[in-house]
Short mmCIF file of C-alpha atoms in Angstrom, two decimals:
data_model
loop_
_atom_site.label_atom_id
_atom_site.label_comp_id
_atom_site.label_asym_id
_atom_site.label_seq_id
_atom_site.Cartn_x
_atom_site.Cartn_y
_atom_site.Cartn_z
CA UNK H 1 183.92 129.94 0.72
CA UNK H 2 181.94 126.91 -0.29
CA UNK H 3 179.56 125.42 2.50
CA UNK H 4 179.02 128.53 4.28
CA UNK H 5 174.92 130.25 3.98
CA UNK H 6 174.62 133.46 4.39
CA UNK H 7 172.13 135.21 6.42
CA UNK H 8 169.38 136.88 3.99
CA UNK H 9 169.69 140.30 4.02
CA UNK H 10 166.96 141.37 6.73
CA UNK H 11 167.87 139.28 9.08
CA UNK H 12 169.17 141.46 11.97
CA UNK H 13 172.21 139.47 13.79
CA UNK H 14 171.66 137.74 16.96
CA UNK H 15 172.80 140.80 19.40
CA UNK H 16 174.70 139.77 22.41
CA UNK H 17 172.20 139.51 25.52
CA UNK H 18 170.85 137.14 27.82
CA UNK H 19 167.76 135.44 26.52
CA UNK H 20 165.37 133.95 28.49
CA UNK H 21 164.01 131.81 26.06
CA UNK H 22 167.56 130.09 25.50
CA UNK H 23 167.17 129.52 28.95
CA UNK H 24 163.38 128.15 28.74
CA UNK H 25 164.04 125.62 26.36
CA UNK H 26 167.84 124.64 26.71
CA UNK H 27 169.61 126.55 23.90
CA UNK H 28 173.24 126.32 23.88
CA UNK H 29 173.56 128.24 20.81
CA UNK H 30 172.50 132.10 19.53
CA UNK H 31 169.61 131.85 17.93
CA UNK H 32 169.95 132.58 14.14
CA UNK H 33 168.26 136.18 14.35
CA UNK H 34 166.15 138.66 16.35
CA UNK H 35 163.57 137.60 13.79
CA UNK H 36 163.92 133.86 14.88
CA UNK H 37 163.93 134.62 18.42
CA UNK H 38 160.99 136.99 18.50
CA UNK H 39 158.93 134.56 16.36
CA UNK H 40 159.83 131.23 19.04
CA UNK H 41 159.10 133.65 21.73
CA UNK H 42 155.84 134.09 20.12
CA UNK H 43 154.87 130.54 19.43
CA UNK H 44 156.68 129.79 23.01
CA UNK H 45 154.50 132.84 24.52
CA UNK H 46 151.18 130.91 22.63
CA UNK H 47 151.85 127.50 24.18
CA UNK H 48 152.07 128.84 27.43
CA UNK H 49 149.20 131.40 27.39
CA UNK H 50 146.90 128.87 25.82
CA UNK H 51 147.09 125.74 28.39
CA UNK H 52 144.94 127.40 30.73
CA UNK H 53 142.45 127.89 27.94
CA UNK H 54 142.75 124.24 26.56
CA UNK H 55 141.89 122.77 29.87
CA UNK H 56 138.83 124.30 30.55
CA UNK H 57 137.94 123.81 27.18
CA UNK H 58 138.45 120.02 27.42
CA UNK H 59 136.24 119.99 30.22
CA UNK H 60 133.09 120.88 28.43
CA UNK H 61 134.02 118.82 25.81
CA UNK H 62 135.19 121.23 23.34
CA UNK H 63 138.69 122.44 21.51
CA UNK H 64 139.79 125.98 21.14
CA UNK H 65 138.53 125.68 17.62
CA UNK H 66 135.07 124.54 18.35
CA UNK H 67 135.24 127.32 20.88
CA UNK H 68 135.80 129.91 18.48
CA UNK H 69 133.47 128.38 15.67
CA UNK H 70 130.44 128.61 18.29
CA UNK H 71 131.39 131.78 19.28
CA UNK H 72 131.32 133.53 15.66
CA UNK H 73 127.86 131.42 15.42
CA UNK H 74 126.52 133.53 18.35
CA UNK H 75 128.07 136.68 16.34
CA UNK H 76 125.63 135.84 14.20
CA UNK H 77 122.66 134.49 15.79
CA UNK H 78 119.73 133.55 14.99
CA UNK H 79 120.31 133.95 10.91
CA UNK H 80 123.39 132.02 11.50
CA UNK H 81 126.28 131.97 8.44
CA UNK H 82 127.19 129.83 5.50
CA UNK H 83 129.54 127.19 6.07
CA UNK H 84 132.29 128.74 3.83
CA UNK H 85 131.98 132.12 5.65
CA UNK H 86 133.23 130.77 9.30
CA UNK H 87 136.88 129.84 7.54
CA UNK H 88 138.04 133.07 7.05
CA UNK H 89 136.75 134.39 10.55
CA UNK H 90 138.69 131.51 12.78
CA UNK H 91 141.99 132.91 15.10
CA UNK H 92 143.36 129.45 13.57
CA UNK H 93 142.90 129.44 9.88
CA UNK H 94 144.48 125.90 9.61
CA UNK H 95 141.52 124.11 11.25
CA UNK H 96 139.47 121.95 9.21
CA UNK H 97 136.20 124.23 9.11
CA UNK H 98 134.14 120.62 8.02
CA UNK H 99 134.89 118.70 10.63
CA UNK H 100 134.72 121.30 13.13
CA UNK H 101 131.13 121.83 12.06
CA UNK H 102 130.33 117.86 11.98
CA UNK H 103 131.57 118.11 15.83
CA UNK H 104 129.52 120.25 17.39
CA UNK H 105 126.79 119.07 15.10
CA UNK H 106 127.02 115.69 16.36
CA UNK H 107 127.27 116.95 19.90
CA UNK H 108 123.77 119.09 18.69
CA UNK H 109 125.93 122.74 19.44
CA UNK H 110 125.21 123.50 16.04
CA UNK H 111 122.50 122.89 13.20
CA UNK H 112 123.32 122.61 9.67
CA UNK H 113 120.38 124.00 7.26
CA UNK H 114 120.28 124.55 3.32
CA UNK H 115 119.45 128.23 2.84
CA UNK H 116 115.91 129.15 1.66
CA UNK H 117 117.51 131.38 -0.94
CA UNK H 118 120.00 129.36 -2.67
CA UNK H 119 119.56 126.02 -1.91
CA UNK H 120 123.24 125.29 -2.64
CA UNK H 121 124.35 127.27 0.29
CA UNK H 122 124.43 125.23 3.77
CA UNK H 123 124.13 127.73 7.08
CA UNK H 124 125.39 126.78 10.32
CA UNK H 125 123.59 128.30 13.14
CA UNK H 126 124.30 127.98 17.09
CA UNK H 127 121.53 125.60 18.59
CA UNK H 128 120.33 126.99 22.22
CA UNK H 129 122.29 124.47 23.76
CA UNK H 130 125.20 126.03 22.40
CA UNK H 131 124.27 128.99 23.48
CA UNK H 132 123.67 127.81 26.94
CA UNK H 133 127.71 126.24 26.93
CA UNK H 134 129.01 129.58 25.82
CA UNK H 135 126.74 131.58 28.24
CA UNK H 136 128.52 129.26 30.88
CA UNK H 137 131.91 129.25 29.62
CA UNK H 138 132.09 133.63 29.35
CA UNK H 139 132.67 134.03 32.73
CA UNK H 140 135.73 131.50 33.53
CA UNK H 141 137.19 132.74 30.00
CA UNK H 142 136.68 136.09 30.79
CA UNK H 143 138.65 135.31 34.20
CA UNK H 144 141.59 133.71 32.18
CA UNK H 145 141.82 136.49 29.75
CA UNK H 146 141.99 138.85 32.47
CA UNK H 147 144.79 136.85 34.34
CA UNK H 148 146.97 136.29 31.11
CA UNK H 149 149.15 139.13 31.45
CA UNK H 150 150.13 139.82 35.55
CA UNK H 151 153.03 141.09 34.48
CA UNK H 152 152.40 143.76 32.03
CA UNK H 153 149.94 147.05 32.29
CA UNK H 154 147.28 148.68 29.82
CA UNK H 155 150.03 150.55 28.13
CA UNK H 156 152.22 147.84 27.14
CA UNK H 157 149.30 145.47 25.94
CA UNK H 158 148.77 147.98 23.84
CA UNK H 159 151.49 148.39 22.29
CA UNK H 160 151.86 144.30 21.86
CA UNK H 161 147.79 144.52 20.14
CA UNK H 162 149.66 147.32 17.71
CA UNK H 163 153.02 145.02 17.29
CA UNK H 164 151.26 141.92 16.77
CA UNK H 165 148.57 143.84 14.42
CA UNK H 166 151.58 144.94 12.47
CA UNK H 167 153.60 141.61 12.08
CA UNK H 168 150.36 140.23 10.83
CA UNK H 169 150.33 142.96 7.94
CA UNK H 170 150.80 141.65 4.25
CA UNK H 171 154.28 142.41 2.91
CA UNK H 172 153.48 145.15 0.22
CA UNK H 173 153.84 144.04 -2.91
CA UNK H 174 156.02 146.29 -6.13
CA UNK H 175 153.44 146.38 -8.74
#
């Protein structure tokens, strides 16, 4: 039968229920998998979840990146971390680590400094006005982390922290 894919082998077929995603966003059609549904619903879940976020953010002038960088500065205030060390440590690991640095440098959240040890090595620390904008921000951000989930007890979140921990596992590799 030329023109027809098949489904790879571990994709588990679309079972026949009512999703409310479909519904969400206007899909007609089953969605490909449980994999592919589960995975929208998670990006779909994201979007949502993180508006909230976003717009307090944007009031102080700052992105959920620039967030996160000044808060892994605090982490490790006052010695502060080399540049290439904040990468690895960001929720998003496609931001541009650089230019999130030149921002809140430029908007003197953050100091830049060659390291007394190596001069090769460039630390970032958190500058006390940075400090001051997170000290501000904990509160309301506390609030919204506490409001995310209305609908869903201790128990259940978790088991989503152990799901989510586990779908972010490494596939194992045959040596």
């Amino acid at each position: 039968m030329a023109g027809k894919k098949k489904k790879p082998q571990d994709a588990s077929p679309r079972p026949a229920r009512h999703s409310g995603l479909a519904d969400e966003i206007g899909k007609r059609d089953p969605f490909y998998s449980v994999s592919q549904e589960a995975y929208l619903n998670l990006v779909r879940t994201a979007s949502v979840l993180s508006k909230p976020l976003d717009c307090l953010m944007r009031k102080h002038g700052l992105t959920r990146s620039t967030y996160n960088v000044l808060r892994i500065l605090r982490g490790h205030h006052p010695g502060g971390l080399p540049s290439q060390e904040i990468g690895p440590k960001l929720l998003d690991r496609a931001a541009d680590v650089t230019r999130l640095i030149d921002r809140l440098v430029r908007e003197e959240l953050a100091q830049r400094q060659r390291d007394d040890r190596d001069r090769r090595v460039i630390r970032v620390r958190i500058t006390r006005s940075g400090l001051n904008l997170l000290r501000k921000l904990d509160k309301p951000v506390n609030h919204l982390h506490d409001h995310n989930f209305p609908r869903l007890n201790e128990a259940e979140l978790v088991k989503m922290i152990t799901l989510l921990e586990k779908a972010r596992l490494p596939d194992e590799v045959d040596d």
